Short mmCIF file of C-alpha atoms in Angstrom, two decimals:
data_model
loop_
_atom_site.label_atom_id
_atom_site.label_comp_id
_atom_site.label_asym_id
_atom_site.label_seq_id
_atom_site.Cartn_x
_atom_site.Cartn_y
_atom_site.Cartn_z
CA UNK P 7 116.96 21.73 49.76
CA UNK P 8 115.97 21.67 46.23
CA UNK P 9 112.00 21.37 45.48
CA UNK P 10 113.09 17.73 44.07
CA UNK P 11 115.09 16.90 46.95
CA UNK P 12 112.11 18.42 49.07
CA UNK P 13 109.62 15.89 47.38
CA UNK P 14 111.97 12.78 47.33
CA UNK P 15 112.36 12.84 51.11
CA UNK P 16 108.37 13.23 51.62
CA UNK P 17 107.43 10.61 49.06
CA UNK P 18 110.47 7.69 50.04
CA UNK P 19 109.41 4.53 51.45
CA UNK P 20 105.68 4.87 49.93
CA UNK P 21 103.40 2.01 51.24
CA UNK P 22 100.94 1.15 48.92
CA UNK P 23 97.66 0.31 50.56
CA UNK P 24 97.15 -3.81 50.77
CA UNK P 25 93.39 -3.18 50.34
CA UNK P 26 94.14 -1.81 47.00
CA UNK P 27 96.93 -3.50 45.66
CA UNK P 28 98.03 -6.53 47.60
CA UNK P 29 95.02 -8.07 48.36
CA UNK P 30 93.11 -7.32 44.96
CA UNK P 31 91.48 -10.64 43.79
CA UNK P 32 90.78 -10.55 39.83
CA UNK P 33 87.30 -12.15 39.30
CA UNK P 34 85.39 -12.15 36.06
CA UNK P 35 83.17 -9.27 34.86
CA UNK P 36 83.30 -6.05 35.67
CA UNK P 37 81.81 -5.29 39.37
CA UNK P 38 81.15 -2.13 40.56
CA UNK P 39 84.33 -0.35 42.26
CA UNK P 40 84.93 0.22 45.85
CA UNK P 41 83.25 2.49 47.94
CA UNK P 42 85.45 4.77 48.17
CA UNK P 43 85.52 8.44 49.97
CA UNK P 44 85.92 11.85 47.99
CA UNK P 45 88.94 12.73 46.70
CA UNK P 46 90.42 16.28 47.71
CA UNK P 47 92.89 17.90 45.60
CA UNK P 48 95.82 19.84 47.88
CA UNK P 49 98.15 22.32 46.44
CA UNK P 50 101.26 22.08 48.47
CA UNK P 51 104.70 24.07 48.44
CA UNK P 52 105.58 25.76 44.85
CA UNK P 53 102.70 24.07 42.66
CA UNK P 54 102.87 20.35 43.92
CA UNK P 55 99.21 18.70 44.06
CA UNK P 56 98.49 16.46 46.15
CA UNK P 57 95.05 14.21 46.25
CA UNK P 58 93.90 12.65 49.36
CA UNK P 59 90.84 10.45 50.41
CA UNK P 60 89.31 9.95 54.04
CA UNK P 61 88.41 6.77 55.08
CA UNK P 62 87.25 6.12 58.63
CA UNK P 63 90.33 6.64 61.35
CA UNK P 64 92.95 6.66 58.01
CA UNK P 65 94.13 8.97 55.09
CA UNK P 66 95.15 7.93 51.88
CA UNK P 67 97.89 10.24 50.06
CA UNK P 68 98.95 10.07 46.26
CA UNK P 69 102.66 10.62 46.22
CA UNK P 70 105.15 10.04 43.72
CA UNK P 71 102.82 7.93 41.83
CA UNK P 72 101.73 5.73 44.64
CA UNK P 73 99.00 5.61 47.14
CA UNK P 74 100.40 5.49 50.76
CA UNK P 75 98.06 4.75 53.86
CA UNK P 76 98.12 6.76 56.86
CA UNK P 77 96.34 5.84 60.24
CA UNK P 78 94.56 8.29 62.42
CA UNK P 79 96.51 9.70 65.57
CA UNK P 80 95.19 11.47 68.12
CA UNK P 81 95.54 15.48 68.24
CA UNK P 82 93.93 18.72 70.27
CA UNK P 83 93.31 19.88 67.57
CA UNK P 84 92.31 19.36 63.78
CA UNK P 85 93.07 16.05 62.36
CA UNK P 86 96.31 14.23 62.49
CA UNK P 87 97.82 11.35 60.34
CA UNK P 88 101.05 9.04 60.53
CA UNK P 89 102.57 5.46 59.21
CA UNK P 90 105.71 6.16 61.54
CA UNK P 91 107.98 7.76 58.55
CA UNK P 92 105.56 10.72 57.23
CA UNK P 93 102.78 12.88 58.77
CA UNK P 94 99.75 14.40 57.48
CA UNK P 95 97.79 17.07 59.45
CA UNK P 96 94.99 19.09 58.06
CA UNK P 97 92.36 21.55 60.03
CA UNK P 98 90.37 23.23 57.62
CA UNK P 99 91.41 23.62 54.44
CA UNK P 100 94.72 23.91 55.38
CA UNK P 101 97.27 20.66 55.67
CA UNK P 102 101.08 20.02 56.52
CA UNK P 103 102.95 17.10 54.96
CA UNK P 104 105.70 16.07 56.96
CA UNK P 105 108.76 13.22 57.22
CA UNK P 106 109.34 12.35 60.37
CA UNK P 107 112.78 12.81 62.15
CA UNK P 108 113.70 15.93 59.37
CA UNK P 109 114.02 19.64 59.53
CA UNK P 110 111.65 22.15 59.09
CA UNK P 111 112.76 22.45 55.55
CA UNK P 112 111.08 18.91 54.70
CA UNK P 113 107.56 20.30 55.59
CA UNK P 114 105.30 20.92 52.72
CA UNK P 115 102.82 23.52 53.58
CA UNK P 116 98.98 22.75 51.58
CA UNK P 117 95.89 24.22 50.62
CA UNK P 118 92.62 22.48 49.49
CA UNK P 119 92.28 23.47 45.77
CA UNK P 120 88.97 21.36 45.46
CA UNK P 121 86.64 18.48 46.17
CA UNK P 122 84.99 17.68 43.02
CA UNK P 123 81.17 16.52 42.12
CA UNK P 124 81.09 12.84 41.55
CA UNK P 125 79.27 12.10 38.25
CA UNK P 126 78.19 7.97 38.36
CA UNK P 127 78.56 6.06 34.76
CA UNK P 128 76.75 3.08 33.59
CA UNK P 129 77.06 -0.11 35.56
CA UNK P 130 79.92 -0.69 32.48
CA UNK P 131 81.42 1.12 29.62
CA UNK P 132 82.77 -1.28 26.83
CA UNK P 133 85.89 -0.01 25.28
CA UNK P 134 87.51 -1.73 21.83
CA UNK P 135 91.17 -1.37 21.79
CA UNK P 136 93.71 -2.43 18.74
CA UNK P 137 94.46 -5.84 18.02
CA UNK P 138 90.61 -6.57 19.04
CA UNK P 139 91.62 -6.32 22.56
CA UNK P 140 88.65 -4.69 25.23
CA UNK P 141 88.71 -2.94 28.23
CA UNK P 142 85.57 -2.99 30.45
CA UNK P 143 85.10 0.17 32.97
CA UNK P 144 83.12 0.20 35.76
CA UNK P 145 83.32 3.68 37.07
CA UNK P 146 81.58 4.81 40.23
CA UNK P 147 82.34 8.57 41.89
CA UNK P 148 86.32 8.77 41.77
CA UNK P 149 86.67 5.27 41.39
CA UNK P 150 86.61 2.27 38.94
CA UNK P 151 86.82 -1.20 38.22
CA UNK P 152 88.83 -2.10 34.96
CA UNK P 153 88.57 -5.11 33.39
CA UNK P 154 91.09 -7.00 30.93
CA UNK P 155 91.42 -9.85 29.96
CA UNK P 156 89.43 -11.46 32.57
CA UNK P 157 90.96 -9.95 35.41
CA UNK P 158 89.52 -7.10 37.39
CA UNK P 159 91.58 -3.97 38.92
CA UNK P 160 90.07 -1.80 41.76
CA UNK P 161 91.88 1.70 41.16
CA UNK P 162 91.25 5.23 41.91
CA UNK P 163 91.24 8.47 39.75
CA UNK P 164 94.00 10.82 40.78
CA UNK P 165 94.44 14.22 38.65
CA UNK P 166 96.52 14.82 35.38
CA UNK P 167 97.28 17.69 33.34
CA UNK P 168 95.36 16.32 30.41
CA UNK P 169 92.86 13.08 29.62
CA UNK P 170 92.30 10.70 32.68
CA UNK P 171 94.12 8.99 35.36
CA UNK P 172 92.55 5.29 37.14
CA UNK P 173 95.56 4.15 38.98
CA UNK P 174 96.27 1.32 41.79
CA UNK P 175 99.67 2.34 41.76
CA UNK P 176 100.60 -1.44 40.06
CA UNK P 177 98.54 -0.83 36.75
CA UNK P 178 97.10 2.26 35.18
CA UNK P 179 94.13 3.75 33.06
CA UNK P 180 94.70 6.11 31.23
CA UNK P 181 94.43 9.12 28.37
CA UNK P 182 92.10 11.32 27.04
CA UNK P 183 88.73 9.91 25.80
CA UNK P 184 89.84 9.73 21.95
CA UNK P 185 92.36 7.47 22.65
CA UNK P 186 92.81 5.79 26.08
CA UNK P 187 95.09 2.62 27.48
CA UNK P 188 95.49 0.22 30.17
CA UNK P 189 99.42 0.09 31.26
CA UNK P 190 101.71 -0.28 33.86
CA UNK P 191 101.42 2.76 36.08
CA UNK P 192 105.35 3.16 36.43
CA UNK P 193 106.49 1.49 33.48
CA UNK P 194 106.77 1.22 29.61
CA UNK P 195 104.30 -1.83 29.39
CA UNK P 196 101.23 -0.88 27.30
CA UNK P 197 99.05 -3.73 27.31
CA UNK P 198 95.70 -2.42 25.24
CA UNK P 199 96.02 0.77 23.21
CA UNK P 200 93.97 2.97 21.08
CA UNK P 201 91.15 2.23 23.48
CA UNK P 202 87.34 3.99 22.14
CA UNK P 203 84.20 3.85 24.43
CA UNK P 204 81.39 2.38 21.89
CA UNK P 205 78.63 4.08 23.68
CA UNK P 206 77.57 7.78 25.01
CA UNK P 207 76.89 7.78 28.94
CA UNK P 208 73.39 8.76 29.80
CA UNK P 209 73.17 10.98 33.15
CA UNK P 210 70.23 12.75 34.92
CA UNK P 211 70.32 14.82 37.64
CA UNK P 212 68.37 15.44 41.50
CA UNK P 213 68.76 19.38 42.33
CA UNK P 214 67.99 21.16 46.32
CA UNK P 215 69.98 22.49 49.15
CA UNK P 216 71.16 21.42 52.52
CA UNK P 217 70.23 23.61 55.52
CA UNK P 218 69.54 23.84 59.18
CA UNK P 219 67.69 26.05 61.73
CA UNK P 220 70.41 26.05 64.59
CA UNK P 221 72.01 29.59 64.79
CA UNK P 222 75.61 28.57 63.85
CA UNK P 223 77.74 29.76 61.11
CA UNK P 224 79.08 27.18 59.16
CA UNK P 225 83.51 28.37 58.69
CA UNK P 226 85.33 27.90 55.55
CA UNK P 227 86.70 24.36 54.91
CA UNK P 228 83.14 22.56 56.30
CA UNK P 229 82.79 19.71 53.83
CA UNK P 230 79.04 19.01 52.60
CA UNK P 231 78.32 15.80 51.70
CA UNK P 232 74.90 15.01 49.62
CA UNK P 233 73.74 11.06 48.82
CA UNK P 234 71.38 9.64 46.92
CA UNK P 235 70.82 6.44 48.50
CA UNK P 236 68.69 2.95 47.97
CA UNK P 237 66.42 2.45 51.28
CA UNK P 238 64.51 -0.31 50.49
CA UNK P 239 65.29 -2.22 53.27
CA UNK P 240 65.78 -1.39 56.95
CA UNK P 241 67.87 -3.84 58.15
CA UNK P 242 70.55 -3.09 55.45
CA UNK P 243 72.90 -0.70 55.12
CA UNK P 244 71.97 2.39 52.23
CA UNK P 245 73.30 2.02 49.30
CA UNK P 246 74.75 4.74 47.82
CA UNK P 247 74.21 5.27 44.10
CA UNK P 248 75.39 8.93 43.25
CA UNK P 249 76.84 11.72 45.48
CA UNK P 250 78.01 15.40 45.78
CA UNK P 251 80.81 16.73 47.55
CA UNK P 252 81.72 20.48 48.41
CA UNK P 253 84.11 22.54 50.89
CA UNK P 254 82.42 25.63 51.67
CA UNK P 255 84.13 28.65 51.22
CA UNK P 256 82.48 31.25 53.50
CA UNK P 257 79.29 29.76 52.00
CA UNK P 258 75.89 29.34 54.44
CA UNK P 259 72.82 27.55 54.39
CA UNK P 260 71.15 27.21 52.52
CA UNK P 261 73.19 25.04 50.25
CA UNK P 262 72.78 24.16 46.71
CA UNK P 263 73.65 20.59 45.44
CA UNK P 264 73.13 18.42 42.59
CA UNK P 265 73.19 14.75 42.29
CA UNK P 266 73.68 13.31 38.97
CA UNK P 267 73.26 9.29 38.22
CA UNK P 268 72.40 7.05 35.55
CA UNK P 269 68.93 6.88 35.00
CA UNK P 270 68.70 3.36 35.41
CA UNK P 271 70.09 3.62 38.61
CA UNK P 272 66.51 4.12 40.23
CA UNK P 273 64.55 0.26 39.95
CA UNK P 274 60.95 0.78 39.56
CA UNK P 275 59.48 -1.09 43.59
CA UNK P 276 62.37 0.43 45.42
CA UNK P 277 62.81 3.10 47.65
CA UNK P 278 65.82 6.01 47.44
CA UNK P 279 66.51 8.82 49.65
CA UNK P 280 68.75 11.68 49.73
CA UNK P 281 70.60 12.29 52.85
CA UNK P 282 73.15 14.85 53.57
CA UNK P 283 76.43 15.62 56.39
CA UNK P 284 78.39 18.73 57.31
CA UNK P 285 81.71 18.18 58.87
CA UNK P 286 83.86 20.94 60.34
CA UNK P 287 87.55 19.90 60.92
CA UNK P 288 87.09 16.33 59.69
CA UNK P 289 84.03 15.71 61.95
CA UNK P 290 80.35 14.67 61.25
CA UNK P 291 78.66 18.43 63.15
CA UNK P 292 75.42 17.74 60.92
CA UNK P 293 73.48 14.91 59.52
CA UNK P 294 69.77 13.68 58.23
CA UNK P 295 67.95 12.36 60.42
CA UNK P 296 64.90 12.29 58.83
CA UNK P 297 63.27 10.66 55.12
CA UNK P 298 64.13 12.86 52.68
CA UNK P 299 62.80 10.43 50.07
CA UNK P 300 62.87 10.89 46.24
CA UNK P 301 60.15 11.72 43.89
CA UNK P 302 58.48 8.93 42.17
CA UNK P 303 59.30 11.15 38.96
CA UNK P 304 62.90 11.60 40.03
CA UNK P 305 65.05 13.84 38.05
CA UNK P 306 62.42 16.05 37.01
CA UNK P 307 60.84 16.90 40.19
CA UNK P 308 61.08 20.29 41.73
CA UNK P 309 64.17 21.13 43.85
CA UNK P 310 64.18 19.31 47.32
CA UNK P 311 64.85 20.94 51.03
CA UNK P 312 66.79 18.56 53.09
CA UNK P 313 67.34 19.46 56.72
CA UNK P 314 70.05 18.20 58.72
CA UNK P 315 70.07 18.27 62.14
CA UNK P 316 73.10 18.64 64.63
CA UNK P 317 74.64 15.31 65.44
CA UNK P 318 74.96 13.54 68.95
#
């Protein structure tokens, strides 16, 4: 089977996720997009990437220029996903595409390339397009909000050879930062070109490392997850303002990280936090369970120690 034939059976009958797409309700302004897991990059087969996000008992795959949903399954072993037509099984930082019901030859064999730092913008970035058209972006980790014309799209940034890619798999954001454009993601459509930012983005940054005492090596493929979070109130949930994400690569504790956010991001009256997680084989092993809180003076404190501890 030919390496198009190979990715034409894997990516047919792509489901795009109704949380994304389907039931997307425009509203006025530009609210702050989904929260939204890490994306990893996979390389699969000859060269093919592949960029996936975990969210709770499901997996979300890019493929063919869509975003198909994938529900959790149970396995000994690792961590297994399937929508009845194509599988998705990772352990480590290995993974195995698959379509259901075809040979061996329509498996795609992967390897996690990356799991990048997410870098928070502004609340907004206000972008003037020809013809006096605008384009609001609300970008938050690897997702954003875009706003045109009154109407707001939740999409997700998915990995190009050049510029930027925002995509909900209907409509699409996209182009290097000289000269972006909001589009149809598989058509000819352009519907605001020529699109500048009129503003610089402002970012600081909250340096330390992640470690524990327990006598455990930590294997290649853990993912480390660092937040900086809003804890103002205990009977909410945290809010999470700015994160980093790693996969260790025969790396142990202690663990570097950076943060970086907006410095508005931190309210003067309000309490943040950073808290951290280690999962091995796509499960929480380590967490905070302790205040780590933040510095009154924030980014330009000294590096902070945050201790996880091993989760029940």
């Amino acid at each position: 089977m030919t390496r198009i034939g190979l990715w034409s059976a894997l990516a047919c009958a792509c489901v795009v996720p109704a949380a994304v797409v389907c039931g997307q309700t425009p509203v006025a302004g530009a609210p702050a997009p989904a929260a939204w897991s890490p994306r990893v990059d996979y390389e699969c087969g000859d060269g093919f990437r592949v960029p996936a996000w975990y969210e709770g008992r499901q997996a979300v795959l890019f493929l063919d220029g869509r975003l198909e949903r994938l529900p959790s399954v149970r396995t000994g072993s690792g961590a297994r996903y399937s929508n009845g037509t194509r599988e998705w099984f990772t352990q480590g930082t290995e993974g195995l595409l698959s379509a259901l019901g075809q040979s061996e030859q329509t498996k795609l064999r992967c390897r996690v390339m990356a799991l990048s730092s997410w870098k928070p913008a502004p609340a907004a970035q206000h972008y003037q397009c020809a013809d006096g058209l605008t384009v609001d972006v609300a970008a938050r980790f690897e997702a954003a909000a875009i706003t045109f014309r009154g109407e707001t799209y939740q999409m997700r940034e998915v990995p190009v050879a050049s510029g930027n890619l925002y995509t909900d798999g209907v409509r699409a954001w996209r182009g290097p930062a000289d000269g972006r454009q909001f589009a149809e993601a598989d058509g000819d459509a352009v519907f605001a070109r020529g699109c500048h930012m009129t503003s610089p983005v402002e970012t600081s940054t909250l340096t330390g490392t992640v470690a524990y005492r327990t006598r455990q090596a930590l294997p290649a493929g853990a993912v480390v997850e660092v937040r900086l979070v809003e804890v103002s109130r205990a009977d909410a949930p945290a809010d999470v303002l700015a994160r980093q994400v790693l996969v260790t690569k025969g790396e142990q504790v202690p663990l570097p990280f950076t943060i970086t956010y907006t410095p508005g991001a931190l309210e003067t009256g309000r309490r943040y936090a950073v808290q951290a997680t280690i999962a091995i084989d796509g499960r929480v092993r380590f967490r905070t369970t302790t205040l780590h809180a933040v510095p009154a003076e924030g980014a330009g404190a000294a590096p902070m120690a945050i201790m996880v501890q091993p989760a029940r």
